[in-house]
Amino acid sequence: FAQKRQRHAAMPAAPSQLDPDSIFAYCDRDGDGKLTRKEFLQALRCAGACPTAMDFEEVCREHGATPEYPAYRAALEVLLTRRPTAEVLAEKLGGLAQDGLVDAEALRFIATNFGEKLNEDELAELMRLADPDQDGNVSVNKLAQNLLPDHLTGVGSSGGAK
């Protein structure tokens, strides 16, 4: 247990410094070599995948809902090819924006009331990444780039999917 706790404490803070091996080990909370369904989703997201609910259900059917490392890696490779770019996300967020800006409170409301509702910790992280200006406005382009940085697109064994 102390070794596992030490491994968790040693994890780098920046997602760009994480590799799939470290992410799997970190998310495998009981150290049994398999991820629970919740751990699986967390590991995929930590590795840069952005699965929709349908995407996640599909990889669970194809690779198992409680995968061991090889199945996690295979699912991750599939999902990384479907990962949207920051430009695509900015385009989608553009419908909420006026002159490229969205009100931070409106963003907070949408994130907690529609779709996959964010919990308090997730909302705090979103708002940190949103970085509202002094008027409470968020640049959709900056938010999209903060949410989907380019450096998280490749983790494959041969250089990854870009």
Coordinates of N, CA and C in Angstrom, one line a residue:
F1 N 0.8 -1.2 0.0 CA 0.0 0.0 0.0 C 0.9 1.3 0.0
A2 N 1.9 1.3 0.8 CA 2.8 2.4 0.9 C 3.5 2.7 -0.4
Q3 N 3.9 1.6 -1.1 CA 4.5 1.7 -2.4 C 3.5 2.3 -3.4
K4 N 2.2 1.8 -3.4 CA 1.2 2.3 -4.3 C 1.0 3.8 -4.1
R5 N 0.9 4.2 -2.8 CA 0.7 5.6 -2.4 C 1.9 6.4 -2.9
Q6 N 3.1 5.9 -2.8 CA 4.3 6.6 -3.2 C 4.2 6.8 -4.7
R7 N 3.8 5.8 -5.5 CA 3.7 5.9 -6.9 C 2.7 7.0 -7.3
H8 N 1.6 7.1 -6.6 CA 0.6 8.1 -6.9 C 1.2 9.5 -6.6
A9 N 1.9 9.6 -5.5 CA 2.4 10.9 -5.1 C 3.5 11.4 -6.1
A10 N 4.1 10.4 -6.8 CA 5.2 10.8 -7.7 C 4.7 11.1 -9.1
M11 N 3.4 11.0 -9.4 CA 2.9 11.2 -10.7 C 3.1 12.7 -11.1
P12 N 3.6 13.0 -12.3 CA 3.8 14.4 -12.7 C 2.4 15.1 -12.8
A13 N 2.5 16.4 -12.6 CA 1.2 17.2 -12.6 C 0.7 17.4 -14.0
A14 N 1.6 17.6 -14.9 CA 1.2 18.0 -16.3 C 0.9 16.7 -17.1
P15 N -0.3 16.6 -17.7 CA -0.7 15.5 -18.5 C 0.3 15.2 -19.6
S16 N 1.0 16.2 -20.2 CA 1.9 16.0 -21.3 C 3.1 15.1 -20.8
Q17 N 3.4 15.0 -19.5 CA 4.5 14.2 -19.1 C 4.1 12.8 -18.8
L18 N 2.9 12.4 -19.0 CA 2.4 11.1 -18.7 C 2.5 10.1 -19.9
D19 N 2.9 8.9 -19.6 CA 2.8 7.9 -20.7 C 1.7 6.9 -20.4
P20 N 1.3 6.1 -21.3 CA 0.2 5.2 -21.1 C 0.5 4.2 -19.9
D21 N 1.7 3.8 -19.8 CA 2.1 2.8 -18.7 C 1.8 3.5 -17.4
S22 N 2.3 4.7 -17.2 CA 2.1 5.4 -15.9 C 0.7 5.7 -15.6
I23 N -0.1 6.1 -16.7 CA -1.5 6.4 -16.5 C -2.2 5.1 -16.1
F24 N -2.0 4.0 -16.7 CA -2.6 2.7 -16.4 C -2.3 2.4 -14.9
A25 N -1.0 2.4 -14.5 CA -0.6 2.1 -13.2 C -1.3 3.0 -12.1
Y26 N -1.4 4.3 -12.5 CA -2.0 5.3 -11.6 C -3.5 5.0 -11.4
C27 N -4.1 4.8 -12.5 CA -5.6 4.6 -12.4 C -6.0 3.2 -11.9
D28 N -5.1 2.2 -11.9 CA -5.4 0.9 -11.4 C -5.2 1.0 -9.9
R29 N -6.2 1.5 -9.2 CA -6.2 1.9 -7.8 C -5.8 0.7 -6.9
D30 N -6.3 -0.5 -7.2 CA -6.1 -1.7 -6.3 C -4.9 -2.5 -6.8
G31 N -4.3 -2.1 -7.9 CA -3.0 -2.7 -8.4 C -3.2 -4.2 -8.9
D32 N -4.4 -4.5 -9.3 CA -4.7 -5.9 -9.7 C -4.4 -6.1 -11.2
G33 N -3.9 -5.1 -11.9 CA -3.6 -5.2 -13.3 C -4.8 -5.1 -14.2
K34 N -6.0 -4.7 -13.7 CA -7.2 -4.5 -14.5 C -7.8 -3.2 -14.0
L35 N -8.5 -2.5 -14.9 CA -9.2 -1.3 -14.6 C -10.6 -1.5 -14.4
T36 N -11.2 -0.9 -13.4 CA -12.7 -0.9 -13.3 C -13.2 0.0 -14.4
R37 N -14.5 -0.1 -14.7 CA -15.1 0.7 -15.7 C -14.8 2.2 -15.5
K38 N -14.9 2.7 -14.3 CA -14.7 4.1 -13.9 C -13.2 4.4 -14.1
E39 N -12.3 3.5 -13.7 CA -10.9 3.7 -13.9 C -10.5 3.7 -15.4
F40 N -11.2 2.9 -16.1 CA -10.9 2.8 -17.6 C -11.2 4.1 -18.2
L41 N -12.4 4.7 -17.9 CA -12.7 6.0 -18.5 C -11.7 7.1 -18.1
Q42 N -11.4 7.1 -16.8 CA -10.4 8.0 -16.3 C -9.1 7.9 -17.0
A43 N -8.6 6.7 -17.2 CA -7.3 6.4 -17.8 C -7.3 6.9 -19.3
L44 N -8.4 6.6 -20.0 CA -8.5 7.1 -21.3 C -8.5 8.6 -21.4
R45 N -9.2 9.3 -20.6 CA -9.2 10.7 -20.6 C -7.9 11.3 -20.2
C46 N -7.2 10.7 -19.2 CA -5.9 11.2 -18.8 C -4.9 11.0 -19.9
A47 N -5.1 10.1 -20.7 CA -4.1 9.8 -21.8 C -4.4 10.7 -23.1
G48 N -5.4 11.5 -23.0 CA -5.7 12.5 -24.0 C -6.9 12.1 -24.9
A49 N -7.6 11.0 -24.7 CA -8.7 10.6 -25.4 C -9.9 11.4 -24.9
C50 N -10.9 11.6 -25.8 CA -12.1 12.4 -25.5 C -13.3 11.6 -25.9
P51 N -13.5 10.4 -25.3 CA -14.6 9.6 -25.7 C -16.0 10.1 -25.4
T52 N -16.9 10.1 -26.4 CA -18.3 10.4 -26.1 C -18.8 9.1 -25.3
A53 N -20.0 9.2 -24.8 CA -20.6 8.1 -24.1 C -20.7 6.9 -25.0
M54 N -21.1 7.2 -26.3 CA -21.2 6.1 -27.3 C -19.9 5.5 -27.6
D55 N -18.8 6.4 -27.8 CA -17.5 5.9 -28.0 C -17.0 4.9 -26.9
F56 N -17.3 5.4 -25.6 CA -16.8 4.6 -24.5 C -17.6 3.2 -24.5
E57 N -18.9 3.2 -24.7 CA -19.6 2.0 -24.8 C -19.1 1.1 -25.8
E58 N -18.7 1.6 -27.0 CA -18.2 0.8 -28.1 C -16.9 0.2 -27.7
V59 N -15.9 1.0 -27.1 CA -14.6 0.3 -26.7 C -14.8 -0.6 -25.6
C60 N -15.8 -0.5 -24.7 CA -16.1 -1.4 -23.7 C -16.6 -2.8 -24.3
R61 N -17.4 -2.7 -25.3 CA -17.9 -3.9 -26.0 C -16.7 -4.6 -26.7
E62 N -15.9 -3.8 -27.4 CA -14.8 -4.4 -28.2 C -13.6 -4.9 -27.3
H63 N -13.3 -4.1 -26.2 CA -12.1 -4.4 -25.5 C -12.3 -4.8 -24.0
G64 N -13.6 -4.9 -23.7 CA -14.0 -5.2 -22.3 C -14.1 -4.0 -21.4
A65 N -15.0 -4.0 -20.5 CA -15.3 -2.9 -19.6 C -14.3 -2.8 -18.5
T66 N -13.6 -3.9 -18.2 CA -12.6 -3.9 -17.1 C -11.3 -4.5 -17.7
P67 N -10.6 -3.7 -18.6 CA -9.5 -4.2 -19.3 C -8.2 -4.3 -18.6
E68 N -7.4 -5.2 -19.1 CA -6.0 -5.3 -18.7 C -5.2 -4.3 -19.6
Y69 N -3.9 -4.1 -19.3 CA -3.2 -3.1 -20.1 C -3.3 -3.2 -21.6
P70 N -3.1 -4.4 -22.2 CA -3.1 -4.5 -23.7 C -4.5 -4.0 -24.3
A71 N -5.5 -4.3 -23.6 CA -6.9 -3.9 -24.1 C -7.0 -2.4 -23.9
Y72 N -6.5 -1.9 -22.8 CA -6.6 -0.4 -22.6 C -5.8 0.3 -23.7
R73 N -4.6 -0.2 -24.0 CA -3.8 0.4 -25.0 C -4.5 0.4 -26.4
A74 N -5.1 -0.7 -26.7 CA -5.8 -0.9 -28.0 C -7.0 0.1 -28.0
A75 N -7.7 0.2 -27.0 CA -8.9 1.2 -26.9 C -8.4 2.6 -27.1
L76 N -7.3 2.9 -26.4 CA -6.7 4.2 -26.4 C -6.3 4.6 -27.9
E77 N -5.7 3.7 -28.5 CA -5.3 3.9 -29.9 C -6.5 4.2 -30.8
V78 N -7.5 3.5 -30.6 CA -8.8 3.8 -31.4 C -9.3 5.1 -31.1
L79 N -9.4 5.5 -29.8 CA -10.0 6.7 -29.4 C -9.2 7.9 -29.8
L80 N -7.9 7.8 -29.8 CA -7.1 8.9 -30.1 C -7.2 9.3 -31.6
T81 N -7.6 8.4 -32.4 CA -7.9 8.7 -33.8 C -9.2 9.5 -34.0
R82 N -10.0 9.5 -33.0 CA -11.3 10.2 -33.0 C -11.3 11.5 -32.2
R83 N -10.1 11.8 -31.6 CA -10.0 13.0 -30.8 C -10.2 14.2 -31.6
P84 N -11.1 15.1 -31.2 CA -11.2 16.3 -32.0 C -10.0 17.3 -31.9
T85 N -9.8 18.2 -32.8 CA -8.8 19.2 -32.7 C -9.4 20.4 -31.9
A86 N -8.5 21.2 -31.5 CA -8.9 22.4 -30.8 C -9.7 23.3 -31.7
E87 N -9.4 23.3 -33.0 CA -10.1 24.1 -34.0 C -11.6 23.6 -34.1
V88 N -11.8 22.3 -34.1 CA -13.1 21.7 -34.2 C -13.9 22.1 -33.0
L89 N -13.3 21.9 -31.8 CA -14.0 22.3 -30.5 C -14.3 23.8 -30.5
A90 N -13.4 24.6 -30.9 CA -13.7 26.1 -31.0 C -14.9 26.4 -31.9
E91 N -14.9 25.7 -33.0 CA -16.1 25.8 -33.9 C -17.4 25.5 -33.3
K92 N -17.4 24.3 -32.5 CA -18.6 23.9 -31.8 C -19.0 24.9 -30.7
L93 N -18.0 25.4 -30.0 CA -18.3 26.3 -29.0 C -18.7 27.7 -29.5
G94 N -18.4 27.9 -30.8 CA -18.7 29.2 -31.4 C -20.1 29.6 -31.4
G95 N -21.0 28.6 -31.4 CA -22.4 28.9 -31.3 C -22.9 29.5 -30.0
L96 N -22.1 29.4 -29.0 CA -22.4 30.0 -27.7 C -21.8 31.4 -27.6
A97 N -20.9 31.7 -28.5 CA -20.1 32.9 -28.4 C -20.6 34.1 -29.2
Q98 N -20.2 35.3 -28.7 CA -20.4 36.5 -29.5 C -19.0 37.1 -29.7
D99 N -18.6 37.3 -30.9 CA -17.2 37.9 -31.1 C -16.1 37.0 -30.5
G100 N -16.4 35.7 -30.5 CA -15.4 34.7 -30.0 C -15.3 34.6 -28.5
L101 N -16.2 35.2 -27.8 CA -16.2 35.2 -26.4 C -17.5 34.6 -25.8
V102 N -17.4 33.9 -24.7 CA -18.6 33.4 -24.0 C -18.5 33.8 -22.6
D103 N -19.6 34.1 -22.0 CA -19.7 34.6 -20.6 C -19.3 33.4 -19.7
A104 N -18.4 33.6 -18.8 CA -18.0 32.5 -17.9 C -19.1 31.9 -17.1
E105 N -20.1 32.7 -16.7 CA -21.2 32.2 -15.9 C -22.1 31.3 -16.8
A106 N -22.3 31.7 -18.0 CA -23.0 30.9 -19.0 C -22.3 29.5 -19.2
L107 N -21.0 29.6 -19.3 CA -20.2 28.3 -19.5 C -20.4 27.5 -18.3
R108 N -20.3 28.0 -17.1 CA -20.5 27.3 -15.9 C -21.9 26.6 -15.8
F109 N -22.9 27.4 -16.2 CA -24.3 26.9 -16.2 C -24.5 25.7 -17.2
I110 N -23.9 25.9 -18.4 CA -24.1 24.8 -19.4 C -23.3 23.5 -18.9
A111 N -22.1 23.7 -18.3 CA -21.3 22.6 -17.9 C -21.9 21.8 -16.7
T112 N -22.8 22.4 -16.0 CA -23.4 21.7 -14.8 C -24.9 21.4 -15.0
N113 N -25.4 21.7 -16.2 CA -26.8 21.5 -16.4 C -27.2 20.7 -17.6
F114 N -26.2 20.5 -18.5 CA -26.5 19.9 -19.8 C -25.5 18.8 -20.1
G115 N -25.9 17.8 -20.9 CA -25.0 16.7 -21.3 C -24.5 15.9 -20.1
E116 N -23.2 15.6 -20.2 CA -22.5 14.9 -19.0 C -22.1 16.1 -18.1
K117 N -22.9 16.2 -17.0 CA -22.8 17.3 -16.1 C -21.5 17.1 -15.3
L118 N -20.7 18.2 -15.2 CA -19.5 18.2 -14.5 C -19.7 18.3 -12.9
N119 N -18.9 17.6 -12.2 CA -18.9 17.7 -10.7 C -18.2 19.0 -10.3
E120 N -18.1 19.3 -9.0 CA -17.4 20.5 -8.6 C -16.0 20.6 -8.9
D121 N -15.3 19.5 -8.8 CA -13.8 19.4 -9.1 C -13.6 19.6 -10.6
E122 N -14.4 19.0 -11.4 CA -14.3 19.1 -12.9 C -14.7 20.5 -13.3
L123 N -15.7 21.1 -12.7 CA -16.1 22.5 -13.0 C -14.9 23.4 -12.6
A124 N -14.3 23.2 -11.5 CA -13.2 24.1 -11.1 C -12.1 24.0 -12.1
E125 N -11.8 22.8 -12.6 CA -10.7 22.6 -13.6 C -11.1 23.3 -14.9
L126 N -12.3 23.2 -15.3 CA -12.8 23.8 -16.5 C -12.6 25.3 -16.4
M127 N -13.1 25.9 -15.3 CA -13.0 27.3 -15.1 C -11.5 27.8 -15.0
R128 N -10.7 27.0 -14.5 CA -9.2 27.3 -14.5 C -8.7 27.4 -15.9
L129 N -9.1 26.4 -16.7 CA -8.6 26.3 -18.1 C -9.3 27.4 -18.9
A130 N -10.5 27.8 -18.6 CA -11.3 28.8 -19.3 C -10.6 30.2 -19.1
D131 N -10.0 30.4 -18.0 CA -9.3 31.7 -17.7 C -10.0 32.9 -18.1
P132 N -11.2 33.2 -17.5 CA -12.0 34.4 -17.8 C -11.2 35.7 -17.7
D133 N -11.5 36.6 -18.5 CA -10.8 37.9 -18.4 C -11.5 38.7 -17.3
Q134 N -11.1 40.0 -17.1 CA -11.6 40.8 -16.0 C -13.1 41.1 -16.1
D135 N -13.6 41.0 -17.3 CA -15.1 41.2 -17.5 C -15.9 39.9 -17.4
G136 N -15.2 38.8 -17.1 CA -15.9 37.5 -17.0 C -16.2 36.8 -18.3
N137 N -15.4 37.2 -19.4 CA -15.5 36.6 -20.7 C -14.4 35.5 -20.9
V138 N -14.8 34.5 -21.7 CA -13.8 33.4 -22.0 C -13.7 33.4 -23.5
S139 N -12.4 33.4 -24.0 CA -12.2 33.2 -25.4 C -12.4 31.7 -25.7
V140 N -13.3 31.4 -26.7 CA -13.5 30.1 -27.1 C -12.3 29.4 -27.7
N141 N -11.6 30.2 -28.5 CA -10.3 29.6 -29.1 C -9.3 29.2 -28.0
K142 N -9.1 30.1 -27.0 CA -8.1 29.8 -26.0 C -8.6 28.6 -25.1
L143 N -9.9 28.6 -24.8 CA -10.5 27.5 -24.0 C -10.3 26.2 -24.8
A144 N -10.6 26.2 -26.1 CA -10.5 25.0 -26.9 C -9.0 24.5 -26.9
Q145 N -8.1 25.4 -27.0 CA -6.6 25.0 -27.1 C -6.2 24.5 -25.7
N146 N -6.7 25.1 -24.6 CA -6.4 24.6 -23.3 C -7.0 23.2 -23.0
L147 N -8.2 23.0 -23.5 CA -8.8 21.7 -23.3 C -8.2 20.6 -24.2
L148 N -7.8 20.9 -25.4 CA -7.3 19.9 -26.3 C -5.9 20.4 -26.9
P149 N -4.9 20.4 -26.0 CA -3.6 20.8 -26.5 C -3.1 19.8 -27.5
D150 N -2.4 20.3 -28.5 CA -1.8 19.5 -29.6 C -0.9 18.4 -29.1
H151 N -0.1 18.6 -28.0 CA 0.9 17.7 -27.6 C 0.4 16.4 -26.9
L152 N -1.0 16.3 -26.8 CA -1.5 15.1 -26.2 C -2.1 14.2 -27.2
T153 N -1.7 14.3 -28.5 CA -2.4 13.5 -29.5 C -1.7 12.2 -29.8
G154 N -0.4 12.0 -29.4 CA 0.2 10.8 -29.8 C 0.8 10.0 -28.7
V155 N 0.4 8.8 -28.5 CA 1.0 7.9 -27.4 C 1.2 6.5 -28.0
G156 N 1.1 6.4 -29.3 CA 1.3 5.0 -29.8 C 2.7 4.5 -29.7
S157 N 2.9 3.2 -29.8 CA 4.2 2.6 -29.7 C 5.1 3.0 -30.9
S158 N 4.6 3.4 -32.0 CA 5.4 3.7 -33.2 C 5.3 5.2 -33.4
G159 N 5.2 6.0 -32.3 CA 5.1 7.4 -32.5 C 3.7 8.0 -32.3
G160 N 2.8 7.1 -32.3 CA 1.4 7.5 -32.0 C 0.6 8.0 -33.1
A161 N -0.7 8.1 -32.9 CA -1.6 8.7 -33.8 C -1.5 10.2 -33.7
K162 N -1.3 10.9 -34.7 CA -1.2 12.4 -34.7 C -2.4 13.0 -35.3

